Tab-separated table of C-alpha atoms in Angstrom:
chain	number	residue	atom	x	y	z
A	1	MET	CA	-0.231	-0.023	-0.162
A	2	PRO	CA	2.582	2.644	0.400
A	3	ILE	CA	4.491	1.986	-2.551
A	4	GLN	CA	1.046	2.389	-4.283
A	5	LYS	CA	0.422	5.234	-2.427
A	6	GLY	CA	4.372	6.614	-3.646
A	7	ILE	CA	3.338	5.595	-6.934
A	8	THR	CA	0.042	7.776	-7.358
A	9	PHE	CA	1.945	10.831	-5.695
A	10	VAL	CA	4.896	10.826	-8.073
A	11	ILE	CA	2.134	10.405	-10.839
A	12	ASP	CA	-0.109	12.747	-9.978
A	13	LYS	CA	2.916	15.426	-9.096
A	14	THR	CA	3.989	14.992	-12.822
A	15	THR	CA	1.036	14.986	-14.748
A	16	ASN	CA	0.456	18.599	-12.716
A	17	PHE	CA	4.293	19.488	-13.770
A	18	PHE	CA	3.600	18.484	-17.213
A	19	GLY	CA	0.145	20.296	-16.960
A	20	TYR	CA	1.779	23.514	-16.201
A	21	PHE	CA	3.776	23.477	-19.395
A	22	GLY	CA	0.726	22.747	-21.193
A	23	GLU	CA	-1.130	25.906	-19.438
A	24	ILE	CA	1.227	28.526	-20.915
A	25	ASP	CA	-0.023	29.034	-24.346
A	26	ALA	CA	-3.288	29.478	-22.879
A	27	LEU	CA	-1.737	31.673	-19.985
A	28	ARG	CA	0.206	33.681	-22.734
A	29	THR	CA	-3.350	34.161	-24.633
A	30	GLU	CA	-5.141	35.201	-21.416
A	31	ASN	CA	-2.369	37.606	-20.677
A	32	LYS	CA	-2.403	39.518	-24.036
A	33	ASN	CA	-6.110	39.330	-24.292
A	34	LEU	CA	-5.929	41.537	-20.939
A	35	LYS	CA	-3.193	43.519	-21.923
A	36	GLU	CA	-5.313	44.983	-24.587
A	37	THR	CA	-8.058	44.868	-22.194
A	38	ASN	CA	-6.380	47.186	-19.944
A	39	GLU	CA	-4.829	49.503	-22.806
A	40	LYS	CA	-8.544	49.748	-23.567
A	41	LEU	CA	-10.030	50.902	-20.260
A	42	PHE	CA	-7.007	52.742	-20.112
A	43	TYR	CA	-8.265	54.957	-22.836
A	44	GLU	CA	-11.402	54.632	-22.116
A	45	ASN	CA	-10.681	56.467	-18.419
A	46	THR	CA	-8.524	59.130	-19.973
A	47	ILE	CA	-11.419	60.277	-22.308
A	48	LEU	CA	-14.194	59.695	-19.591
A	49	SER	CA	-12.037	62.553	-17.191
A	50	GLN	CA	-11.477	64.237	-19.807
A	51	TYR	CA	-15.396	63.712	-20.142
A	52	GLU	CA	-15.779	64.816	-16.612
A	53	GLU	CA	-13.530	67.952	-16.599
A	54	GLU	CA	-15.850	69.308	-19.985
A	55	ASN	CA	-19.004	68.541	-18.088
A	56	LYS	CA	-17.699	70.514	-14.919
A	57	ASN	CA	-17.400	73.530	-17.446
A	58	LEU	CA	-20.242	73.098	-19.157
A	59	LYS	CA	-22.210	73.129	-15.656
A	60	GLN	CA	-20.470	76.121	-14.569
A	61	LEU	CA	-21.096	78.071	-17.941
A	62	LEU	CA	-24.812	77.108	-18.099
A	63	GLU	CA	-24.995	78.173	-14.351
A	64	MET	CA	-23.680	81.675	-15.639
A	65	LYS	CA	-25.852	81.814	-18.542
A	66	ASN	CA	-29.114	81.504	-16.068
A	67	LEU	CA	-27.049	84.046	-13.994
A	68	TYR	CA	-27.247	86.304	-16.758
A	69	GLN	CA	-29.763	85.835	-18.636
A	70	THR	CA	-31.109	88.732	-19.273
A	71	TYR	CA	-28.582	89.256	-21.865
A	72	GLU	CA	-27.742	87.386	-25.022
A	73	GLY	CA	-25.400	84.271	-24.540
A	74	ILE	CA	-23.164	81.953	-26.462
A	75	GLY	CA	-21.418	79.084	-25.713
A	76	ALA	CA	-17.916	79.060	-27.118
A	77	ASN	CA	-14.273	77.576	-27.459
A	78	VAL	CA	-11.027	78.649	-27.011
A	79	ILE	CA	-9.026	77.672	-30.462
A	80	GLY	CA	-5.843	79.555	-29.701
A	81	LYS	CA	-3.691	81.404	-27.741
A	82	ASP	CA	-1.144	83.279	-28.140
A	83	SER	CA	2.394	81.997	-28.401
A	84	SER	CA	4.162	85.110	-27.779
A	85	ASN	CA	5.464	85.907	-23.954
A	86	TRP	CA	4.224	89.522	-24.460
A	87	TYR	CA	0.714	89.373	-24.651
A	88	LYS	CA	-2.674	87.469	-23.398
A	89	VAL	CA	-4.313	87.405	-26.336
A	90	ILE	CA	-6.854	84.335	-26.845
A	91	THR	CA	-9.452	82.881	-29.888
A	92	ILE	CA	-12.583	81.877	-29.718
A	93	ASP	CA	-14.675	80.221	-32.629
A	94	LYS	CA	-17.581	81.837	-32.171
A	95	GLY	CA	-17.687	85.165	-35.008
A	96	THR	CA	-20.145	87.533	-35.911
A	97	ALA	CA	-22.246	84.774	-37.938
A	98	ARG	CA	-23.087	83.915	-34.498
A	99	GLY	CA	-24.016	87.158	-32.668
A	100	VAL	CA	-20.539	87.925	-31.279
A	101	LYS	CA	-20.055	91.568	-31.455
A	102	GLU	CA	-16.829	93.714	-30.394
A	103	ASN	CA	-17.081	94.498	-26.856
A	104	SER	CA	-18.782	91.066	-26.372
A	105	VAL	CA	-17.978	90.197	-23.062
A	106	ILE	CA	-16.423	86.537	-21.971
A	107	LEU	CA	-17.257	85.110	-19.113
A	108	ALA	CA	-15.777	81.440	-17.905
A	109	ASN	CA	-15.145	79.740	-14.515
A	110	GLY	CA	-17.182	81.443	-12.725
A	111	GLY	CA	-15.224	85.007	-13.555
A	112	LEU	CA	-14.912	87.230	-16.228
A	113	VAL	CA	-12.106	86.315	-18.772
A	114	GLY	CA	-12.229	89.648	-21.369
A	115	HIS	CA	-13.873	91.497	-23.950
A	116	VAL	CA	-13.872	91.060	-27.669
A	117	TRP	CA	-11.559	92.800	-29.313
A	118	GLU	CA	-12.648	92.001	-32.759
A	119	ALA	CA	-15.127	89.963	-34.424
A	120	SER	CA	-14.360	88.367	-37.271
A	121	GLU	CA	-17.114	89.671	-40.070
A	122	LEU	CA	-16.961	86.662	-42.437
A	123	THR	CA	-20.217	84.424	-42.613
A	124	SER	CA	-18.238	81.632	-43.829
A	125	THR	CA	-19.474	78.513	-41.496
A	126	SER	CA	-15.226	77.056	-41.348
A	127	THR	CA	-13.790	77.564	-38.161
A	128	THR	CA	-11.358	79.758	-38.764
A	129	ALA	CA	-13.275	82.460	-40.731
A	130	ASN	CA	-15.647	82.610	-37.903
A	131	SER	CA	-14.160	83.648	-34.702
A	132	SER	CA	-13.078	86.544	-32.234
A	133	LYS	CA	-10.123	87.830	-31.029
A	134	VAL	CA	-10.512	87.975	-27.002
A	135	LEU	CA	-8.394	90.442	-24.821
A	136	SER	CA	-7.849	88.793	-21.418
A	137	ILE	CA	-8.633	90.852	-18.326
A	138	ILE	CA	-4.584	89.933	-17.634
A	139	ASP	CA	-3.216	91.332	-20.782
A	140	ASP	CA	-0.783	94.509	-20.227
A	141	ARG	CA	-3.324	96.330	-22.498
A	142	SER	CA	-6.320	95.729	-20.374
A	143	SER	CA	-8.434	97.841	-18.162
A	144	VAL	CA	-11.843	97.362	-16.495
A	145	SER	CA	-13.401	99.313	-14.143
A	146	ALA	CA	-14.507	97.202	-10.853
A	147	GLU	CA	-15.679	97.904	-7.554
A	148	VAL	CA	-15.011	96.272	-3.993
A	149	ALA	CA	-17.893	94.205	-3.481
A	150	ARG	CA	-17.441	94.786	0.121
A	151	THR	CA	-17.156	98.786	0.818
A	152	GLY	CA	-18.357	99.479	-2.997
A	153	ASP	CA	-15.385	101.815	-3.911
A	154	VAL	CA	-14.327	102.112	-7.231
A	155	GLY	CA	-11.171	101.644	-9.307
A	156	ILE	CA	-9.506	100.219	-12.095
A	157	VAL	CA	-8.244	96.619	-12.902
A	158	ASN	CA	-5.149	96.314	-15.108
A	159	GLY	CA	-3.681	93.854	-16.551
A	160	ASP	CA	0.226	94.230	-15.818
A	161	ILE	CA	3.009	91.982	-17.652
A	162	GLU	CA	5.246	91.453	-14.466
A	163	LEU	CA	2.153	89.993	-12.670
A	164	VAL	CA	1.282	87.666	-15.667
A	165	ASN	CA	3.255	84.346	-14.773
A	166	GLU	CA	1.973	84.421	-11.362
A	167	GLY	CA	-2.016	84.654	-12.932
A	168	LEU	CA	-2.816	87.882	-11.190
A	169	CYS	CA	-3.815	91.574	-12.017
A	170	VAL	CA	-3.865	94.869	-10.641
A	171	LEU	CA	-6.430	97.206	-8.740
A	172	GLU	CA	-5.525	101.252	-8.699
A	173	ILE	CA	-8.008	102.422	-6.460
A	174	ASN	CA	-8.003	105.830	-3.891
A	175	VAL	CA	-5.899	105.409	-1.284
A	176	GLU	CA	-8.567	105.995	0.790
A	177	SER	CA	-10.583	102.769	0.253
A	178	GLU	CA	-10.851	100.011	2.795
A	179	VAL	CA	-9.559	97.169	0.980
A	180	ILE	CA	-8.265	94.389	2.538
A	181	LYS	CA	-7.077	90.924	1.666
A	182	GLY	CA	-10.027	88.193	0.819
A	183	ASP	CA	-12.158	90.977	-0.665
A	184	GLN	CA	-13.730	89.825	-3.668
A	185	ILE	CA	-13.943	92.256	-6.660
A	186	VAL	CA	-16.429	92.860	-9.294
A	187	THR	CA	-17.016	94.977	-12.535
A	188	SER	CA	-18.708	98.532	-11.427
A	189	HIS	CA	-21.623	100.165	-13.041
A	190	LEU	CA	-19.536	102.279	-14.811
A	191	SER	CA	-18.212	100.569	-17.186
A	192	SER	CA	-19.775	100.767	-20.622
A	193	ILE	CA	-18.695	97.177	-22.224
A	194	TYR	CA	-18.712	94.861	-18.746
A	195	PRO	CA	-21.980	94.641	-17.506
A	196	PRO	CA	-22.094	95.679	-12.919
A	197	GLY	CA	-21.371	92.665	-10.786
A	198	ILE	CA	-18.926	90.311	-12.658
A	199	PRO	CA	-16.871	89.011	-10.406
A	200	ILE	CA	-13.318	89.279	-11.483
A	201	GLY	CA	-11.481	87.737	-8.687
A	202	THR	CA	-10.214	88.162	-4.850
A	203	VAL	CA	-7.750	90.530	-2.806
A	204	GLU	CA	-4.231	88.863	-2.808
A	205	GLU	CA	-2.388	91.581	-1.479
A	206	VAL	CA	-2.535	95.720	-0.889
A	207	ALA	CA	0.576	97.815	-1.306
A	208	ASP	CA	0.222	101.898	-0.708
A	209	GLY	CA	1.788	103.518	-3.899
A	210	LYS	CA	4.532	105.948	-3.881
A	211	ASN	CA	2.955	108.776	-4.455
A	212	GLY	CA	0.768	108.705	-1.845
A	213	LEU	CA	-2.877	109.120	-3.891
A	214	THR	CA	-3.369	105.463	-5.033
A	215	ARG	CA	-3.414	102.222	-3.494
A	216	TYR	CA	-2.778	98.812	-5.546
A	217	ALA	CA	-4.315	95.831	-4.472
A	218	TYR	CA	-3.356	92.714	-6.215
A	219	ILE	CA	-6.426	90.290	-7.640
A	220	LYS	CA	-6.050	86.802	-8.195
A	221	PRO	CA	-8.488	86.316	-10.957
A	222	TYR	CA	-11.639	83.101	-10.416
A	223	VAL	CA	-10.529	82.460	-13.811
A	224	ASP	CA	-7.670	80.272	-14.928
A	225	PHE	CA	-6.416	81.699	-17.538
A	226	LYS	CA	-3.746	78.856	-18.638
A	227	HIS	CA	-6.451	76.003	-18.952
A	228	LEU	CA	-9.102	77.707	-20.532
A	229	LYS	CA	-11.320	75.792	-22.369
A	230	ASN	CA	-14.746	76.654	-22.993
A	231	VAL	CA	-16.355	80.323	-22.607
A	232	LEU	CA	-19.963	82.341	-22.701
A	233	VAL	CA	-20.045	85.095	-24.691
A	234	ILE	CA	-22.541	88.004	-23.669
A	235	ASN	CA	-23.275	90.327	-25.202
A	236	TYR	CA	-24.501	93.968	-23.198
A	237	LYS	CA	-25.186	97.167	-24.111
A	238	GLN	CA	-24.939	100.440	-21.437
A	239	GLY	CA	-28.969	100.667	-19.738
A	240	GLU	CA	-30.072	97.321	-20.391
B	1	MET	CA	9.026	80.934	-35.807
B	2	ILE	CA	12.205	83.237	-35.756
B	3	MET	CA	14.204	80.524	-36.151
B	4	LEU	CA	11.944	78.954	-39.262
B	5	ILE	CA	12.307	82.245	-40.766
B	6	VAL	CA	16.155	82.925	-40.397
B	7	SER	CA	16.622	79.465	-41.229
B	8	PHE	CA	14.705	79.582	-44.633
B	9	ALA	CA	16.290	83.170	-45.372
B	10	LEU	CA	20.081	82.072	-45.275
B	11	LEU	CA	19.104	79.181	-47.061
B	12	ARG	CA	17.435	80.486	-49.688
B	13	GLY	CA	18.466	84.205	-50.035
B	14	ASN	CA	16.810	87.847	-48.808
B	15	LYS	CA	13.916	87.854	-51.207
B	16	GLU	CA	12.394	84.337	-49.784
B	17	GLY	CA	13.373	85.121	-46.666
B	18	SER	CA	11.385	88.300	-46.460
B	19	ILE	CA	8.677	87.010	-48.424
B	20	ILE	CA	7.983	83.870	-45.419
B	21	GLY	CA	9.008	86.691	-42.864
B	22	ILE	CA	6.010	88.357	-44.046
B	23	VAL	CA	3.561	85.911	-44.779
B	24	ALA	CA	4.243	84.583	-41.376
B	25	GLY	CA	3.975	87.585	-39.621
B	26	LEU	CA	0.734	88.163	-41.134
B	27	LEU	CA	-0.555	84.670	-40.115
B	28	HIS	CA	0.576	85.753	-36.269
B	29	ASP	CA	-1.209	89.828	-36.927
B	30	LEU	CA	-4.286	88.073	-38.079
B	31	SER	CA	-4.859	85.434	-35.249
B	32	PHE	CA	-3.972	87.159	-32.364
B	33	SER	CA	-2.467	91.201	-33.112
B	34	MET	CA	-4.699	93.963	-32.698
B	35	THR	CA	-3.306	95.205	-35.657
B	36	VAL	CA	-2.415	93.788	-38.942
B	37	GLY	CA	1.126	94.792	-39.970
B	38	PRO	CA	3.755	94.868	-36.889
B	39	THR	CA	4.350	91.625	-36.803
B	40	ALA	CA	4.655	91.184	-40.550
B	41	ILE	CA	6.920	94.119	-40.790
B	42	ILE	CA	9.367	92.708	-38.284
B	43	TYR	CA	9.568	89.288	-39.246
B	44	GLY	CA	10.213	90.585	-43.655
B	45	LEU	CA	12.484	92.672	-42.208
B	46	ILE	CA	14.861	89.962	-39.993
B	47	GLY	CA	14.319	87.745	-43.433
B	48	TYR	CA	15.395	90.107	-45.301
B	49	VAL	CA	18.945	91.403	-43.284
B	50	CYS	CA	19.213	87.343	-42.664
B	51	GLY	CA	19.059	86.844	-46.266
B	52	THR	CA	21.637	89.424	-47.412
B	53	PHE	CA	24.423	86.683	-45.596
B	54	ASN	CA	23.039	83.599	-48.040
B	55	LYS	CA	26.023	84.229	-50.189
B	56	ASN	CA	28.582	85.024	-47.860
B	57	PHE	CA	28.632	81.809	-45.955
B	58	TYR	CA	29.157	78.211	-45.867
B	59	ARG	CA	25.925	76.461	-45.447
B	60	GLU	CA	27.537	72.891	-43.221
B	61	ASN	CA	28.706	75.936	-40.601
B	62	PHE	CA	26.264	76.230	-38.107
B	63	ILE	CA	27.404	79.732	-35.975
B	64	LEU	CA	25.974	81.720	-38.485
B	65	PRO	CA	22.328	80.392	-38.172
B	66	PHE	CA	23.036	80.271	-34.526
B	67	ILE	CA	24.458	83.828	-34.012
B	68	CYS	CA	21.297	85.222	-36.643
B	69	THR	CA	18.277	83.563	-34.597
B	70	LEU	CA	20.551	85.175	-31.253
B	71	CYS	CA	20.214	88.591	-32.932
B	72	SER	CA	16.736	88.514	-34.640
B	73	SER	CA	15.203	87.258	-31.488
B	74	LEU	CA	16.298	90.207	-29.243
B	75	PHE	CA	15.506	92.520	-32.034
B	76	TYR	CA	12.185	91.220	-31.259
B	77	SER	CA	12.383	91.267	-28.039
B	78	ILE	CA	13.586	94.946	-28.517
B	79	THR	CA	10.614	96.041	-30.511
B	80	CYS	CA	8.367	94.753	-28.187
B	81	ILE	CA	9.632	96.005	-24.928
B	82	PHE	CA	9.762	99.424	-27.153
B	83	SER	CA	6.019	99.151	-27.178
B	84	PHE	CA	5.968	98.245	-23.238
B	85	MET	CA	7.832	101.492	-22.844
B	86	LEU	CA	5.223	103.865	-25.040
B	87	ARG	CA	3.131	102.909	-22.834
B	88	GLY	CA	4.925	103.839	-20.008
B	89	LYS	CA	6.019	100.438	-18.740
B	90	LEU	CA	10.076	101.240	-18.084
B	91	ASN	CA	10.954	98.220	-16.545
B	92	ILE	CA	13.428	97.177	-18.916
B	93	ILE	CA	15.470	95.009	-16.395
B	94	PHE	CA	12.427	93.128	-16.183
B	95	PHE	CA	11.869	92.341	-19.322
B	96	MET	CA	15.372	91.833	-20.635
B	97	LYS	CA	15.367	89.396	-17.293
B	98	SER	CA	12.061	87.644	-17.115
B	99	ILE	CA	11.368	87.154	-21.175
B	100	ALA	CA	13.777	88.536	-23.869
B	101	ILE	CA	16.417	86.368	-22.117
B	102	PRO	CA	15.009	82.886	-21.655
B	103	GLU	CA	12.746	83.448	-24.969
B	104	MET	CA	16.650	84.062	-26.505
B	105	ILE	CA	17.715	80.523	-24.663
B	106	TYR	CA	15.089	78.445	-25.978
B	107	THR	CA	15.105	80.081	-29.451
B	108	ILE	CA	18.600	79.172	-30.164
B	109	THR	CA	18.668	76.124	-28.738
B	110	LEU	CA	15.711	74.948	-30.988
B	111	SER	CA	17.472	76.770	-34.044
B	112	LEU	CA	19.950	74.213	-34.360
B	113	ILE	CA	17.447	71.607	-34.997
B	114	ALA	CA	15.118	74.225	-37.048
B	115	TYR	CA	18.166	74.811	-38.891
B	116	GLN	CA	19.125	70.856	-39.990
B	117	ILE	CA	15.733	70.616	-40.716
B	118	THR	CA	15.315	73.446	-42.887
B	119	TYR	CA	18.652	72.555	-44.782
B	120	LEU	CA	17.072	68.963	-45.439
B	121	ILE	CA	13.892	70.450	-47.156
B	122	ASN	CA	16.105	73.292	-48.896
B	123	GLU	CA	18.032	70.091	-50.080
B	124	LYS	CA	15.124	68.444	-51.814
B	125	LEU	CA	14.119	71.899	-52.783
B	126	GLU	CA	17.223	72.528	-55.025
B	127	MET	CA	16.920	69.348	-56.203
B	128	SER	CA	13.425	69.609	-57.563
B	129	GLU	CA	14.318	72.716	-58.646
B	130	ARG	CA	17.512	71.950	-61.110
B	131	LYS	CA	15.009	68.929	-62.547
B	132	THR	CA	12.773	71.630	-63.805
B	133	ARG	CA	15.564	73.602	-65.304
B	134	ASN	CA	16.869	70.649	-67.120
B	135	ILE	CA	13.320	70.413	-68.796
B	136	PHE	CA	13.666	73.458	-70.057
């Protein structure tokens, strides 16, 4: 009996041992299939996370559109950014053919992006012909009439090339104004381009000017200019 | 863009260099600039000036493209700085240190690769031109 047991043990083990070799091909095929599935899932996952991001952006834009229902709103995509380090001009894929006009206001991420400097007059359906150039608020040539939401003090938000890399702009305001860190800055009622009350950003730092007449507040805009994809265009006329 | 204009201008001459410069500048102006013309003029000038060196250097020599790209990039930056100075922004040290010099460094670094690519393209162009000349 022990001999029989021994023989059975050896036969079982040997069969199992050679069985492993028999399974190698099947395992290789399975491994290959799993790798392919993994790549496919990884790709799908990347696409889905992009969709999630886009969904968030579009939801924000829809919220903003509902917020400014009184104005005509048009959704647009950013199709170009100035390649130079000097200016911050962006191009959007909607032009006059879709109702975008010169000085239309551009919004995104719950804040102000800038205004349309030049809307293409071509009525072609192609993307390149139907586009507009947008001057962002962080561009050095931009000036926006703004006010401190808490106190109502009015000043001017200017883009500054020295602050562009940090994504900041500067609010020039009367030295007597009580602007403090964390204050919200919105567009003022004095502007002929921007409707009043659009959030621009929050104050990061306050400094007094050398001349003793002006105070400078460094503002962090709500808009992430580096990752700007979708924007909302609204047409505003003063007095509406 | 500057390195491509410089490379083509050096290999093809001032006439073609200035044409490439003006077309490239116009494309840039039409897409991003607030007025049509400034970049076209600057790039056109760069193309013309660099193109004048076309007959006076060995194409295999990489020093001239290197120097021309450096000077062109500096020229472009200076024109930009000048436009900022006209608006009262006088912090030239900041402009040079934070924008002009870094821009110059990566432009001249990439110009070595761009020049080699344009050199190959130009050789093929010249080959096809030679064939056309043989026909007539």
